[in-house]
Coordinates of C-alpha atoms and ligand atoms in Angstrom, one line a residue:
X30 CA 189.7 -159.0 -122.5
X31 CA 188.0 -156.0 -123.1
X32 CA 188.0 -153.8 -119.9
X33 CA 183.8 -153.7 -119.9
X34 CA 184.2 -152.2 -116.0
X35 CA 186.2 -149.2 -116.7
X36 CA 184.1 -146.0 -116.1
X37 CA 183.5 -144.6 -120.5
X38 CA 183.1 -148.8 -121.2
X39 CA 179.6 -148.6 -119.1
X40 CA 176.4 -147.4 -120.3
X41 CA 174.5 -144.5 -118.0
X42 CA 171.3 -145.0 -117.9
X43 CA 169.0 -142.4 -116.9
X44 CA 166.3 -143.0 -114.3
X45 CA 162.7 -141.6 -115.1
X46 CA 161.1 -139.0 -113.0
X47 CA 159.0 -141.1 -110.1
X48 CA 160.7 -144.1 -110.9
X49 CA 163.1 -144.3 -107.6
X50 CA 161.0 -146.3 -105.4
X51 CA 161.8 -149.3 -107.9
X52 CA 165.4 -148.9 -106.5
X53 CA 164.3 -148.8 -102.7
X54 CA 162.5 -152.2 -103.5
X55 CA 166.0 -153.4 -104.4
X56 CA 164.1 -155.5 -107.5
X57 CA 166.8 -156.5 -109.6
X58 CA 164.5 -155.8 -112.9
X59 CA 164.7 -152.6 -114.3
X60 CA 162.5 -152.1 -117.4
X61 CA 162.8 -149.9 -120.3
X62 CA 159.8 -148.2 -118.8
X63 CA 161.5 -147.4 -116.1
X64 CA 164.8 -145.3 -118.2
X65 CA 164.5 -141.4 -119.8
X66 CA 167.4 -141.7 -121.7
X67 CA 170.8 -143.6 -122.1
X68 CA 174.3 -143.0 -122.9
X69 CA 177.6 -144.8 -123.6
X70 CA 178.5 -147.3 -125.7
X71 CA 175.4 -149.3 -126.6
X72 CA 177.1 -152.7 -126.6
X73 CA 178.5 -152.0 -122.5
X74 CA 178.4 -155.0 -121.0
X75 CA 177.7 -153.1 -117.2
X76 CA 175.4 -150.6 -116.8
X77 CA 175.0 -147.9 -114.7
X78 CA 171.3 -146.2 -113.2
X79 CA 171.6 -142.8 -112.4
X80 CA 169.0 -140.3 -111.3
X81 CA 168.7 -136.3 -113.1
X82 CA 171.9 -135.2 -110.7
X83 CA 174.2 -138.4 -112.2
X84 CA 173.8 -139.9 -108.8
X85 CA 174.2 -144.1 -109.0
X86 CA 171.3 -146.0 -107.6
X87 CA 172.3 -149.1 -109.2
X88 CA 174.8 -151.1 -111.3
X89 CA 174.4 -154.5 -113.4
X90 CA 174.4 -156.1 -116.3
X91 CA 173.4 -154.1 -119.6
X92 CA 170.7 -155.5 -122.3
X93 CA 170.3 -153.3 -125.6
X94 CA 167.4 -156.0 -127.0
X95 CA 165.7 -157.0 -123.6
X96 CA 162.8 -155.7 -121.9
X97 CA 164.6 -155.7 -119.0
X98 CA 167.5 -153.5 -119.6
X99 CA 169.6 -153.4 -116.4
X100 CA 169.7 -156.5 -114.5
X101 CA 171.0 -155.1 -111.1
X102 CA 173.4 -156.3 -109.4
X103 CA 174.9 -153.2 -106.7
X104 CA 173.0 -151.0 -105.0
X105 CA 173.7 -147.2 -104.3
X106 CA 177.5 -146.7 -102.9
X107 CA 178.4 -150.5 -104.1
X108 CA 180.5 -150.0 -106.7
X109 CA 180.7 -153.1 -109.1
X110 CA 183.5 -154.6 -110.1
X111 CA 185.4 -157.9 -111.9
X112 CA 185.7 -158.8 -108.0
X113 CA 182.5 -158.6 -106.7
X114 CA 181.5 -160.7 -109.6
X115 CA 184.1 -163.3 -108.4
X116 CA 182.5 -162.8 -105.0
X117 CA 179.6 -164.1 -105.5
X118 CA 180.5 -166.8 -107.3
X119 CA 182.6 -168.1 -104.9
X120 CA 179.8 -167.1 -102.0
X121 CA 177.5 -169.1 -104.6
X122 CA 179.9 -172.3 -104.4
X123 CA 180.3 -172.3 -100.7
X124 CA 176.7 -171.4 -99.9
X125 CA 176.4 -175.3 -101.4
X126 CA 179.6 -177.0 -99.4
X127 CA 177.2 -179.4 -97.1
X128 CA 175.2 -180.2 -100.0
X129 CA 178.0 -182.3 -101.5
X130 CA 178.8 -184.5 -98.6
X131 CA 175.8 -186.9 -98.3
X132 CA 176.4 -188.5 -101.4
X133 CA 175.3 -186.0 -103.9
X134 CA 177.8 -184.9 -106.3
X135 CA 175.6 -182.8 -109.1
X136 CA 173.6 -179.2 -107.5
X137 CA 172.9 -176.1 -109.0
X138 CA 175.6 -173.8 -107.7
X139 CA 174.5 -170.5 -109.5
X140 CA 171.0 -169.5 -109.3
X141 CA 170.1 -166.2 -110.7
X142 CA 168.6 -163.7 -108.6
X143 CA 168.6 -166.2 -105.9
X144 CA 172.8 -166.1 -105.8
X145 CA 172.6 -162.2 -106.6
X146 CA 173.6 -162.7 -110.0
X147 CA 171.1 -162.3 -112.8
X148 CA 171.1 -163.9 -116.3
X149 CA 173.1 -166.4 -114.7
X150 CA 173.1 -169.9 -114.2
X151 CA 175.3 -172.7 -113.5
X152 CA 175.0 -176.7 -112.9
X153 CA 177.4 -179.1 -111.4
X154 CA 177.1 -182.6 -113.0
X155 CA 180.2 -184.2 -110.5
X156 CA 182.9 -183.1 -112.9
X157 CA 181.1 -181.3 -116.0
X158 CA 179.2 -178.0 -115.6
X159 CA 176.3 -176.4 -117.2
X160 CA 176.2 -172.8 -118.1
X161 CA 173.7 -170.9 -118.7
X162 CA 173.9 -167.2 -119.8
X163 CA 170.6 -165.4 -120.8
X164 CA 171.9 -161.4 -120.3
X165 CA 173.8 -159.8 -123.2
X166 CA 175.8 -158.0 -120.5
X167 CA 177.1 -161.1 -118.3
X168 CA 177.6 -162.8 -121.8
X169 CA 180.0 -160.1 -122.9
X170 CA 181.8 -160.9 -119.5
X171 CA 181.0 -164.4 -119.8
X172 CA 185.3 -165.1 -119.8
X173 CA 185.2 -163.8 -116.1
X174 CA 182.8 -166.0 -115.1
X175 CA 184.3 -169.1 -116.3
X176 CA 187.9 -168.7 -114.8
X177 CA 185.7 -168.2 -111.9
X178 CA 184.4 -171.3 -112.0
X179 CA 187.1 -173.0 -113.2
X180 CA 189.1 -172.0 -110.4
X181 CA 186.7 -173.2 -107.8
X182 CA 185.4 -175.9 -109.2
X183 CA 188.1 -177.6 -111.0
X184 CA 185.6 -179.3 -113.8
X185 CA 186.7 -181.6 -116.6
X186 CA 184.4 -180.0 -118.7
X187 CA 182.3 -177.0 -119.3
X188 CA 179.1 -177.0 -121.4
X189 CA 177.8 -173.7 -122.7
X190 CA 174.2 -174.4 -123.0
X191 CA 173.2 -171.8 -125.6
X192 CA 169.9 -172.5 -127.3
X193 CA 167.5 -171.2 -124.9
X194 CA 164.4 -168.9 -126.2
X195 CA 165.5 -165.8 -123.7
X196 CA 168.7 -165.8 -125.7
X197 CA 167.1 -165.6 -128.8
X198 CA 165.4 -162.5 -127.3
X199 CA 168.5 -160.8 -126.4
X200 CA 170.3 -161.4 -129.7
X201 CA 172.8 -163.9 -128.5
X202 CA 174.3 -167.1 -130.3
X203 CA 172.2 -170.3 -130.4
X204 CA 175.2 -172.5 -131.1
X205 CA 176.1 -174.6 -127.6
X206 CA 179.7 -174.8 -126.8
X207 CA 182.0 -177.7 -125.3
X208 CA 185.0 -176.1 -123.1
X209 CA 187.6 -178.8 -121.6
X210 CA 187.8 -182.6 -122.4
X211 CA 184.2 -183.7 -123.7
X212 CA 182.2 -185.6 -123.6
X213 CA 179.5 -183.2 -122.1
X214 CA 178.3 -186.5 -120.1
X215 CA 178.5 -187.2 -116.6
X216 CA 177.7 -190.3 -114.2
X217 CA 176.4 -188.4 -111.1
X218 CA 174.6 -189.7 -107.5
X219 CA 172.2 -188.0 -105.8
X220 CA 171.3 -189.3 -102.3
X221 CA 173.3 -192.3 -103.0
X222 CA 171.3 -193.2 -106.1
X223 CA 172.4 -193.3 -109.6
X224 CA 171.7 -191.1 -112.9
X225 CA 173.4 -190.7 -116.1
X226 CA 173.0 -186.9 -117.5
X227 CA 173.1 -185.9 -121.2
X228 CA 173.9 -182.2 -120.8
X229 CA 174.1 -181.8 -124.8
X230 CA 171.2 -183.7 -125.5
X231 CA 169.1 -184.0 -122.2
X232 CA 166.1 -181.4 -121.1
X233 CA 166.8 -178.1 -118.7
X234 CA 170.7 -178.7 -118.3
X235 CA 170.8 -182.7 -118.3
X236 CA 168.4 -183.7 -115.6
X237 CA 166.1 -181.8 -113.0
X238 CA 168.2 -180.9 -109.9
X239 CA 165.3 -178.8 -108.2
X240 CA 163.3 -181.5 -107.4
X241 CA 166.2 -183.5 -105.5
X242 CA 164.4 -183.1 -102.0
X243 CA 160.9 -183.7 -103.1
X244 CA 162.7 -187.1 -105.2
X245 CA 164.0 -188.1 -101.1
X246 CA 160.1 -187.5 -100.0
X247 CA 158.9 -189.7 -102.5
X248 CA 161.8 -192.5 -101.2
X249 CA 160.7 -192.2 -97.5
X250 CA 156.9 -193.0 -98.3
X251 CA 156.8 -195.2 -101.4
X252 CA 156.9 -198.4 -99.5
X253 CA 154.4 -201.1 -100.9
X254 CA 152.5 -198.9 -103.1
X255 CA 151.4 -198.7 -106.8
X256 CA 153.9 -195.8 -108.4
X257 CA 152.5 -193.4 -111.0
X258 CA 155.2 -191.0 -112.5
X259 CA 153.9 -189.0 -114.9
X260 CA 155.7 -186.8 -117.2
X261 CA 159.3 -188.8 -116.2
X262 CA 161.7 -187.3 -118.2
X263 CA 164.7 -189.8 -117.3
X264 CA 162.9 -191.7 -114.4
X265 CA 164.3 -190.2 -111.6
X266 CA 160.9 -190.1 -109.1
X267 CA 160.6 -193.6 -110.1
X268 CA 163.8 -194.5 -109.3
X269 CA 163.5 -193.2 -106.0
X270 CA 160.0 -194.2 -105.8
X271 CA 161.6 -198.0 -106.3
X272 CA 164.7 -197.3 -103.9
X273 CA 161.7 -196.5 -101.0
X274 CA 160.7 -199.6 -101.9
X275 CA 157.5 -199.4 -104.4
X276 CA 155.7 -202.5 -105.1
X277 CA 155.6 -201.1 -108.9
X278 CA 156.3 -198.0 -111.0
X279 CA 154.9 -197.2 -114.1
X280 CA 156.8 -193.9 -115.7
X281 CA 155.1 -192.2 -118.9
X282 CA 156.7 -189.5 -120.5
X283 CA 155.7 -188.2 -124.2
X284 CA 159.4 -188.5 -125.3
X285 CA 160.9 -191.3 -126.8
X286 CA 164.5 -190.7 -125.5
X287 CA 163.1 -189.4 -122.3
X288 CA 161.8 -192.7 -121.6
X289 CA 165.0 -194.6 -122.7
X290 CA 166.8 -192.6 -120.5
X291 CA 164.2 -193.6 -117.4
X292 CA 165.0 -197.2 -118.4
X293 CA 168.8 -196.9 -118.5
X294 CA 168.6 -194.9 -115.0
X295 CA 166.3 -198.0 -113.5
X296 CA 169.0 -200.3 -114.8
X297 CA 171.5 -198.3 -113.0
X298 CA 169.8 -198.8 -109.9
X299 CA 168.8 -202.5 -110.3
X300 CA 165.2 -201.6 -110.0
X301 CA 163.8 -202.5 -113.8
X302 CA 162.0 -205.4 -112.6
X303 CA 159.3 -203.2 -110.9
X304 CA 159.5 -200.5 -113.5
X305 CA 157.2 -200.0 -116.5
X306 CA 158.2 -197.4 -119.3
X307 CA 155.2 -195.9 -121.7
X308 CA 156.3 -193.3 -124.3
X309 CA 152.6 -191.5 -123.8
X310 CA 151.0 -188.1 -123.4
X311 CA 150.3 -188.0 -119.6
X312 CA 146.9 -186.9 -120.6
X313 CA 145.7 -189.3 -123.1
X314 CA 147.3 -191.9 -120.7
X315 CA 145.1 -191.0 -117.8
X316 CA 142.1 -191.3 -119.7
X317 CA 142.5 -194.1 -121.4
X318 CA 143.5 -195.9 -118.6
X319 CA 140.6 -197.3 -117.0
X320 CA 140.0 -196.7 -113.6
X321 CA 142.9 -197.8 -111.8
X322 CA 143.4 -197.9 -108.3
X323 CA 147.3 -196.2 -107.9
X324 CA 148.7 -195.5 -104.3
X325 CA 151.1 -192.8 -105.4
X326 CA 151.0 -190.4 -108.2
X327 CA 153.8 -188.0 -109.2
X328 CA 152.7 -185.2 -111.6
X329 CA 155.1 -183.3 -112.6
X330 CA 154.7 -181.5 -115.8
X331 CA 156.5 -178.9 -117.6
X332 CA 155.6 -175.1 -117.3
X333 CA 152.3 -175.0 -118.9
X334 CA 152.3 -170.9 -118.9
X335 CA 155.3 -169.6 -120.5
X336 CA 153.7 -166.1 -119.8
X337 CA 151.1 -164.1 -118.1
X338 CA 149.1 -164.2 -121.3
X339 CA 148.8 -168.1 -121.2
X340 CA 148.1 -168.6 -117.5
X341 CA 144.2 -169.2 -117.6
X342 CA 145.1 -171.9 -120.4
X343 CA 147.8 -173.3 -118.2
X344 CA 144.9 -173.2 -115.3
X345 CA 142.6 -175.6 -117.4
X346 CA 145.9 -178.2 -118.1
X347 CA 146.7 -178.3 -114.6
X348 CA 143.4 -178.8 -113.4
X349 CA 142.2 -181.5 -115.9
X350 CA 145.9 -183.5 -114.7
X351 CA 144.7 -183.5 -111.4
X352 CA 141.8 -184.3 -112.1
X353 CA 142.5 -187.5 -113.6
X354 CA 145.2 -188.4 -111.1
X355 CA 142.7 -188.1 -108.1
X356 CA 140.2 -189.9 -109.9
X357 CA 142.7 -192.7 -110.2
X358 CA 143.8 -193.0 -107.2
X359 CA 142.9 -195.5 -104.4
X360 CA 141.4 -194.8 -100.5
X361 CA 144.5 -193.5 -98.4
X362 CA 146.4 -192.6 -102.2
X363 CA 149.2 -189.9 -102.4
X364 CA 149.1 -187.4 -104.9
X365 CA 152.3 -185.3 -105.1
X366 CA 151.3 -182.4 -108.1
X367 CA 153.7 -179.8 -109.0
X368 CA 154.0 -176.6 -111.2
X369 CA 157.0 -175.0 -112.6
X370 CA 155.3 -172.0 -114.1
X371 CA 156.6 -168.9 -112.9
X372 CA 153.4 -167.0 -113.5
X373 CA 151.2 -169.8 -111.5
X374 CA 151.5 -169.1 -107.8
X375 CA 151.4 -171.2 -105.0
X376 CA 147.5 -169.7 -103.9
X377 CA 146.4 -170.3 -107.5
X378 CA 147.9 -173.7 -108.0
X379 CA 146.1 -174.9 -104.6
X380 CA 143.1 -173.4 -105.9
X381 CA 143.2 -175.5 -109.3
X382 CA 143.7 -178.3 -107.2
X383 CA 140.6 -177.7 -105.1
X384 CA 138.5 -177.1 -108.1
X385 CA 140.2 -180.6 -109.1
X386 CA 139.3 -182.7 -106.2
X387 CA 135.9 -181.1 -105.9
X388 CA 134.5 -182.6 -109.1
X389 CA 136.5 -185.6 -108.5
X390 CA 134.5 -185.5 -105.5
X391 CA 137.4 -186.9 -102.9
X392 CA 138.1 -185.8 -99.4
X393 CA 141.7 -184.2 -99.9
X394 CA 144.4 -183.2 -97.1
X395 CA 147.5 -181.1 -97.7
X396 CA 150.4 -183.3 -96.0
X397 CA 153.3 -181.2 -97.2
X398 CA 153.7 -178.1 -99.6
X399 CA 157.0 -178.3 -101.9
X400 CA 159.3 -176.2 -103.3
X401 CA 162.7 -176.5 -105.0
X402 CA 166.1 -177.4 -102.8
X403 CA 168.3 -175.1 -101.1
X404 CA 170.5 -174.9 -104.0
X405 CA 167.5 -172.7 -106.0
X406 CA 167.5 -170.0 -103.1
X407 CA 165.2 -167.1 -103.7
X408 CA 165.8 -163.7 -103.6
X409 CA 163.4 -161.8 -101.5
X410 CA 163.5 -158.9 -104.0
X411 CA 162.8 -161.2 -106.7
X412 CA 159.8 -163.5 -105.8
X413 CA 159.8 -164.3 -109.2
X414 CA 162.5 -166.6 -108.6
X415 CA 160.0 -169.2 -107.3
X416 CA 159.0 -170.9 -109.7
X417 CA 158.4 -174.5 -108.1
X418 CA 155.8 -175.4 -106.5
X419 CA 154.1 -178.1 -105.4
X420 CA 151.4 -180.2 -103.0
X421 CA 151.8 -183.6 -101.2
X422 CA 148.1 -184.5 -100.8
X423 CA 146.3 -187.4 -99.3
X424 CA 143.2 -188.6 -100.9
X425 CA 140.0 -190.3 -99.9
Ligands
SAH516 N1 159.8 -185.2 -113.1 C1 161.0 -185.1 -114.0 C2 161.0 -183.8 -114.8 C3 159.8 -183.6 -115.7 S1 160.0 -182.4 -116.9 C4 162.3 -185.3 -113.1 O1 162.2 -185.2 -111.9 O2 163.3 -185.4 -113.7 C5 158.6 -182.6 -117.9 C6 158.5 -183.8 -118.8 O3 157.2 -183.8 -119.3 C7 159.5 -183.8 -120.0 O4 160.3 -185.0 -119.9 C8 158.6 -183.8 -121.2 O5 159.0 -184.7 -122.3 C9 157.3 -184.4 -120.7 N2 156.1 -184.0 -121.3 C10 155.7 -182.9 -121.9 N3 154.4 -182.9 -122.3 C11 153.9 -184.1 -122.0 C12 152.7 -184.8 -122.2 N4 151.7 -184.2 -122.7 N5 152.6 -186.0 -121.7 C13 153.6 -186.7 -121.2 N6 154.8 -186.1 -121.0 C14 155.0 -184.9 -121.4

């Protein structure tokens, strides 16, 4: 391999005049905006910041196509090498040790910013794993990374997952890519339940891992009531919705296959005597419903704002979703609403929830406010990182 760390492999990056405070904030993002000039070989895979004496400030992962042109990864007198790439992998791995014990064998165990590696993202699916690389720089080391990960985790097979849109951005190919013994399949358990993933096929990497501990809420207050998973992908609120013991859970997804795979998943866990399957858009669903009186409704829709552009648009989706949900829900009904837009914070998503249950016209309560597990940590530099969020509310 291609020594990318070596000093004349790196691209120096020159910082602009005022810029340096960006580097005291430790913000692992640094724009074009933010660069006078660069030098060095253009396809580097590390790269360099410096200020107008050639001083480092920081060190990461090089993009010639992105916006975001350095994706930081040392600070200052850290130098970066092949082994503190390695580190943090294996600090990434361990940081997750506890997780696997209680009958859970699939987590996210790279995270991005939140594991100190950005443009970088791996999932465990018991013995298959799900990489995803969206940096032109951390692709070009992308060889380092998975020796890392075979060596600690040991996998039967490694999925490349390729065809995601920030790729596209940064130049990279689209083409997905099976390392080890396929099939890129894998029979997991997460709190002792049962899911089969599809990483080739499936949404995200195979299945949602971030909502694993929101998933055990919905278990420990599901008994006796009226389940309404909306946008269900492959079933897995419903299935725990039915383990808590649900009296009945309907699951509606837009997708075809989505819903098959909520079926087989209910099979799996002998619960497809209470379960209902409606290939259906969520919306359309709730108003052609009739008023029906649910105890529980899970909302969980994809990221309605892609960007910052799209966020009063997204504002409108998520509120007319609510909406509908608490209109259909019975005295003493649970609403558990989420969003996964980056660009939608928690303070705005409660608000579109309040302008919700205001011309619903029901007396709402916050029981709980969600976020993703402690396998998606956040990086305090990077807020940006925290992209789920969600409300448990209780609605008269
Ligand atoms: N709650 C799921 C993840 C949901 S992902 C889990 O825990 O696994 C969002 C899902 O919404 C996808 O499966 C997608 O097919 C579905 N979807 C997107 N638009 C929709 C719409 N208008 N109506 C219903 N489902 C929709």
């Amino acid at each position: 391999m291609t020594d990318y760390f070596k000093p004349d492999a790196r691209r120096i990056l020159w910082i602009r005049q005022g810029r340096d405070r960006l580097i005291a904030n430790r913000h692992p993002w640094i724009f074009t905006g933010a660069i006078e000039r660069e030098d060095g070989p253009p396809d580097a895979a590390i790269g360099d910041l410096v200020d107008a004496r050639g001083m480092r400030l920081a060190s990461g992962f090089y993009s010639t196509h992105s916006q975001i042109r350095l994706r930081a990864l040392t600070f200052a007198e850290e130098e970066l090498t092949p082994e503190v790439i390695q580190g943090r992998i294996r600090a990434a791995v361990a940081r997750r040790s506890s997780l696997g014990s209680a009958g859970t064998n699939a987590m996210r165990l790279v995270h991005s910013e939140g594991d100190e590696l950005s443009g970088v993202v791996a999932d465990r699916y018991d013995d298959m794993v799900v990489l995803e690389i969206t940096s032109a720089g951390a692709e070009r080391i992308a060889e380092l990374i998975i020796e890392t990960l075979r060596r600690e985790i040991h996998p039967r097979v490694i999925l490349r997952s390729n065809d995601l849109p920030s790729r596209k951005h940064e130049k990279l190919p689209l083409e997905s890519e099976i390392l080890g013994s396929p099939p890129a399949r894998a029979m997991i358990v997460e709190n002792g339940l049962r899911f089969a993933v599809d990483a080739a096929e499936g949404q995200k990497t195979g299945f949602f891992l971030d909502q694993r501990d929101n998933r055990a809420l919905v278990r420990t207050v599901a008994a006796g009531r009226r389940v309404l998973n909306l946008f269900s992908y492959s079933g897995a609120f419903g299935v725990y919705a039915a383990a808590g013991g649900a009296r009945a859970v309907t699951n509606v997804d837009i997708s075809a296959s989505a819903v098959d795979k909520a079926r087989q998943n209910h099979d799996l866990n002998g619960s497809t005597d209470i379960a209902t399957f409606e290939v259906a858009d969520a919306f359309s669903y709730l108003r052609g419903a009739g008023r029906q009186e649910w105890d529980l409704v899970v909302c969980d829709p994809p990221a309605f704002a892609k960007s910052r552009h799209e966020v009063e648009r997204a504002a409108r989706g998520y509120k007319d979703v609510n909406l509908h949900a608490l209109r259909q829900l019975g005295p003493g009904g649970l609403l558990m609403t989420f969003s996964c837009s980056g660009h939608i914070s928690l303070d705005l998503f409660q608000k579109i929830v309040f302008g919700a249950a205001i011309d619903a016209g029901r007396r709402v309560s916050i029981l709980r406010r969600l976020t993703a597990g402690e396998d998606h940590p956040t990086s305090l530099f990077c807020p940006e990182g925290e992209y789920l969020k969600g409300l448990l509310l209780e609605v008269h």
